[in-house]
Amino acid sequence: MFGNFALVLAAYIYLSLVHPLKAGLRSKLVILAVLLLSAGRLAILRRVFGGLGGVECPWLLLIVTSLFQGTSLILFLLCIPKDLLRLSSFAAGLFRRKAAGARLRRLLASGAFAGALAAASFLLSGYSLWQAARVPEVREQTVYLNSWPDALDGLRVAVISDLHISRFFDAGWTRGVVAKVNGLRPELILIPGDLVDGEVDVRAPETSPLADLESPNGIYMCVGNHEYISVLWDWLPAFRNLGIRNLYNQHETIVIRGEELVLAGVTDPVSERWHLPGPDLQRALAGVPPDGPPVILLDHRPGHAPANAMDGRVRLQLSGHTHGGLIPVLSSFVARANKGFLKGWYEVGSLMMYVHPGTGLWSGLPMRLFNPSEITLLTVKSSPPPGGQPEGEPRSVPGAPEAGGPPALPRSGTPPAVVQPSGQPAGTGDEAPEASGEYGTGEGPVTPGQDPGDGGPGTADGGSGDAGPATSDGDAGGAGPEDGDGDAEDAGSETGDGEPEDSGPGAVEEDPGAEAPVTAE
């Protein structure tokens, strides 16, 4: 799909900008070849170097080709208003301004204008690539949740999402992220999916610094679509070895400051391609009473929020997937592909959701234009600040449905509690390439009752696939440029259970409702 889009993009730029130039045919053909190579970067690199989720080519080649790919995309977007302006010049004749219209058309078709447009696109592409590749800054958020336990007032949670650790984001980048997260001294670290791109053996050098993440109450994640593409059943034990607990359609009850807190996570709809359990909130929250401890849900896809809000038990949902929209214009398509959610804070019924713009992004389209990546330090408060609500930040949205009612339309910057600073909507749809064939250890797809980590039956010593079948409430359709399941690399649409104690803080409950709460070390 990306290959077809690249052909259309290159052809449009050629017809709009290059063909009208007073240049020789040979020069025009050279420019057309450069456009085709730039626009088709991903398809060409994949064919030459291969790779699952990302591209396994040398880092410098990734950077250089990304620069030209970004230039072609931005040039394409800039040619659209240029052509609209050219069309409008013909209307000048209706108002007896034929000479002015002709002068405008000559300017738009001139080599000087084409060169200026290409230079602007190149500079913007370089800036967007720098924003994408750098170690992100920390962004602090404070959210006030109704009925949040006083004992957990001021809970400091570090959130990193969509790291997409790959050849593009090497070990040095990962160490930089880990150092910044540890410097925040968070009480809890949460990762709502898309942590890696590539197979375990290939990514070992880049992911090894994750073992140095420090949190007194544990490090938890849910899987995103890229974990499946990168051979999920190999990554599950690797995540455990890194000290990261994967909430695979399950929850874990931990105790922080003497107060119970439920952390839940669901799978991704892309799982159905491998006949694996799809996202199932009811299974994830099995045994959690409606009036029980507060629930923080990790769900990679923000578009699931309306269905999750209907449950009524989730207080806070943390999602990613959209990469914040990547660049202007594209962000509107990403939002549409993810049910209107882009980045920042949203109220959906009684549920409040933060859509993380991403700590990294997919190396297939590494661009961030006026949409910086971030490491989020989230402080959860149990009451509004002294003196009432901050000006311009209402505590709740008038007319928002109660828990169990029909879901509200997405709203950015207006959570059911006060958020400081308010997140501004942006967005993107980022999707991995279509998975071709069955990946894994030779055992075939994981089925209910199997451990995706070893391909064998789930046993008491750990496995994320030891529970019965799960159902998917996701929507895997959507017409994205790649495979249509709606993450930031293609603007597609949005969409087992229990790991017994084996590593990391706390114990995962095989039957969450039957076990006593666990105090995280």
CSV table of C-alpha atoms in Angstrom, one decimal, residues 22-179:
chain,number,residue,atom,x,y,z
A,22,LYS,CA,11.8,25.0,-18.7
A,23,ALA,CA,14.3,22.3,-18.3
A,24,GLY,CA,15.5,19.4,-20.5
A,25,LEU,CA,13.9,16.0,-20.5
A,26,ARG,CA,17.0,14.4,-19.1
A,27,SER,CA,17.0,16.8,-16.1
A,28,LYS,CA,13.3,16.2,-15.5
A,29,LEU,CA,13.8,12.4,-15.6
A,30,VAL,CA,16.6,12.6,-13.0
A,31,ILE,CA,14.3,14.6,-10.7
A,32,LEU,CA,11.5,12.1,-11.2
A,33,ALA,CA,13.9,9.2,-10.3
A,34,VAL,CA,14.9,11.0,-7.1
A,35,LEU,CA,11.2,11.6,-6.3
A,36,LEU,CA,10.4,7.9,-6.8
A,37,LEU,CA,13.3,6.8,-4.7
A,38,SER,CA,12.5,9.2,-1.9
A,39,ALA,CA,8.8,8.5,-1.8
A,40,GLY,CA,9.3,4.8,-2.1
A,41,ARG,CA,12.0,4.7,0.6
A,42,LEU,CA,10.2,2.3,2.9
A,43,ALA,CA,9.3,-0.3,0.2
A,44,ILE,CA,12.8,-0.2,-1.2
A,45,LEU,CA,14.6,-0.6,2.1
A,46,ARG,CA,12.3,-3.4,3.2
A,47,ARG,CA,13.0,-5.3,0.0
A,48,VAL,CA,16.7,-4.8,0.3
A,49,PHE,CA,17.3,-5.2,4.0
A,50,GLY,CA,14.1,-6.8,5.4
A,51,GLY,CA,12.9,-6.4,8.9
A,52,LEU,CA,9.9,-7.0,11.1
A,53,GLY,CA,8.1,-3.8,12.1
A,54,GLY,CA,11.0,-1.6,11.2
A,55,VAL,CA,13.8,-1.6,8.7
A,56,GLU,CA,17.1,-3.4,9.5
A,57,CYS,CA,19.5,-1.2,7.5
A,58,PRO,CA,22.5,0.9,8.8
A,59,TRP,CA,21.6,3.9,10.9
A,60,LEU,CA,23.1,6.5,8.6
A,61,LEU,CA,21.2,5.2,5.6
A,62,LEU,CA,18.0,5.3,7.7
A,63,ILE,CA,18.6,9.0,8.5
A,64,VAL,CA,19.6,10.1,5.0
A,65,THR,CA,16.7,8.3,3.3
A,66,SER,CA,14.3,9.5,6.0
A,67,LEU,CA,15.3,13.1,5.2
A,68,PHE,CA,14.5,12.7,1.5
A,69,GLN,CA,11.3,10.8,2.3
A,70,GLY,CA,10.1,13.6,4.5
A,71,THR,CA,11.0,16.2,1.9
A,72,SER,CA,8.9,14.4,-0.7
A,73,LEU,CA,5.9,14.2,1.6
A,74,ILE,CA,6.1,17.8,2.7
A,75,LEU,CA,6.6,18.9,-0.9
A,76,PHE,CA,3.5,17.0,-1.8
A,77,LEU,CA,1.5,18.7,0.8
A,78,LEU,CA,2.8,22.1,-0.2
A,79,CYS,CA,2.0,21.5,-3.9
A,80,ILE,CA,-1.7,21.2,-3.1
A,81,PRO,CA,-2.3,24.8,-2.0
A,82,LYS,CA,0.0,25.9,-4.8
A,83,ASP,CA,-2.2,24.3,-7.4
A,84,LEU,CA,-5.3,25.6,-5.7
A,85,LEU,CA,-3.8,29.1,-6.0
A,86,ARG,CA,-3.0,28.5,-9.6
A,87,LEU,CA,-6.6,27.4,-10.3
A,88,SER,CA,-7.9,30.5,-8.6
A,89,SER,CA,-5.7,32.7,-10.9
A,90,PHE,CA,-7.9,31.7,-13.8
A,91,ALA,CA,-10.9,33.2,-12.0
A,92,ALA,CA,-9.1,36.5,-12.1
A,93,GLY,CA,-10.3,36.8,-15.7
A,94,LEU,CA,-13.9,37.0,-14.5
A,95,PHE,CA,-13.0,40.2,-12.7
A,96,ARG,CA,-11.0,41.8,-15.6
A,97,ARG,CA,-7.7,40.9,-14.0
A,98,LYS,CA,-6.4,38.6,-16.6
A,99,ALA,CA,-2.9,40.2,-16.5
A,100,ALA,CA,-2.6,39.6,-12.8
A,101,GLY,CA,-3.7,36.0,-13.1
A,102,ALA,CA,-1.2,35.4,-15.9
A,103,ARG,CA,1.6,36.9,-13.8
A,104,LEU,CA,0.7,34.7,-10.8
A,105,ARG,CA,0.7,31.6,-13.0
A,106,ARG,CA,4.1,32.4,-14.4
A,107,LEU,CA,5.4,32.8,-10.9
A,108,LEU,CA,4.0,29.5,-9.7
A,109,ALA,CA,5.5,27.7,-12.7
A,110,SER,CA,9.0,29.4,-12.4
A,111,GLY,CA,12.1,27.5,-11.5
A,112,ALA,CA,12.8,30.0,-8.7
A,113,PHE,CA,9.4,29.2,-7.0
A,114,ALA,CA,9.9,25.4,-7.4
A,115,GLY,CA,13.4,25.7,-5.9
A,116,ALA,CA,12.1,27.8,-3.0
A,117,LEU,CA,9.4,25.2,-2.3
A,118,ALA,CA,11.8,22.3,-2.5
A,119,ALA,CA,14.3,24.1,-0.1
A,120,ALA,CA,11.5,24.8,2.4
A,121,SER,CA,10.4,21.2,2.3
A,122,PHE,CA,14.0,20.0,2.8
A,123,LEU,CA,14.5,22.3,5.8
A,124,LEU,CA,11.1,21.3,7.4
A,125,SER,CA,12.0,17.6,6.8
A,126,GLY,CA,15.3,18.1,8.6
A,127,TYR,CA,13.6,19.7,11.5
A,128,SER,CA,10.9,17.1,11.7
A,129,LEU,CA,13.6,14.3,11.6
A,130,TRP,CA,15.5,16.0,14.4
A,131,GLN,CA,12.3,16.2,16.5
A,132,ALA,CA,11.7,12.5,15.9
A,133,ALA,CA,15.2,11.2,16.6
A,134,ARG,CA,16.1,13.2,19.8
A,135,VAL,CA,15.7,11.9,23.3
A,136,PRO,CA,12.4,13.5,24.3
A,137,GLU,CA,11.9,16.1,27.0
A,138,VAL,CA,9.9,15.5,30.2
A,139,ARG,CA,6.4,16.9,30.2
A,140,GLU,CA,4.7,17.1,33.6
A,141,GLN,CA,0.9,16.6,33.9
A,142,THR,CA,-1.2,16.9,37.0
A,143,VAL,CA,-4.7,15.4,36.9
A,144,TYR,CA,-7.4,15.6,39.6
A,145,LEU,CA,-9.7,12.6,39.7
A,146,ASN,CA,-12.9,12.5,41.5
A,147,SER,CA,-13.0,10.0,44.4
A,148,TRP,CA,-9.3,9.3,44.1
A,149,PRO,CA,-8.1,7.8,47.4
A,150,ASP,CA,-6.4,10.4,49.7
A,151,ALA,CA,-3.6,7.9,50.4
A,152,LEU,CA,-2.7,8.0,46.8
A,153,ASP,CA,-2.9,11.8,46.5
A,154,GLY,CA,0.2,13.0,44.5
A,155,LEU,CA,1.0,9.6,43.1
A,156,ARG,CA,3.9,10.1,40.6
A,157,VAL,CA,3.6,7.9,37.5
A,158,ALA,CA,6.1,8.0,34.6
A,159,VAL,CA,4.5,7.1,31.3
A,160,ILE,CA,6.5,6.2,28.2
A,161,SER,CA,4.8,5.0,25.1
A,162,ASP,CA,5.5,3.9,21.5
A,163,LEU,CA,9.2,3.7,22.0
A,164,HIS,CA,9.5,1.5,18.8
A,165,ILE,CA,13.1,0.6,19.8
A,166,SER,CA,14.8,-0.3,16.6
A,167,ARG,CA,17.8,0.5,14.4
A,168,PHE,CA,16.5,4.1,14.3
A,169,PHE,CA,16.4,4.3,18.2
A,170,ASP,CA,19.6,2.7,19.2
A,171,ALA,CA,21.0,1.7,22.6
A,172,GLY,CA,22.3,5.2,23.3
A,173,TRP,CA,18.8,6.7,22.7
A,174,THR,CA,17.3,4.0,25.0
A,175,ARG,CA,19.9,4.8,27.7
A,176,GLY,CA,19.0,8.5,27.4
A,177,VAL,CA,15.3,7.7,27.9
A,178,VAL,CA,16.0,5.4,30.9
A,179,ALA,CA,18.2,8.1,32.5
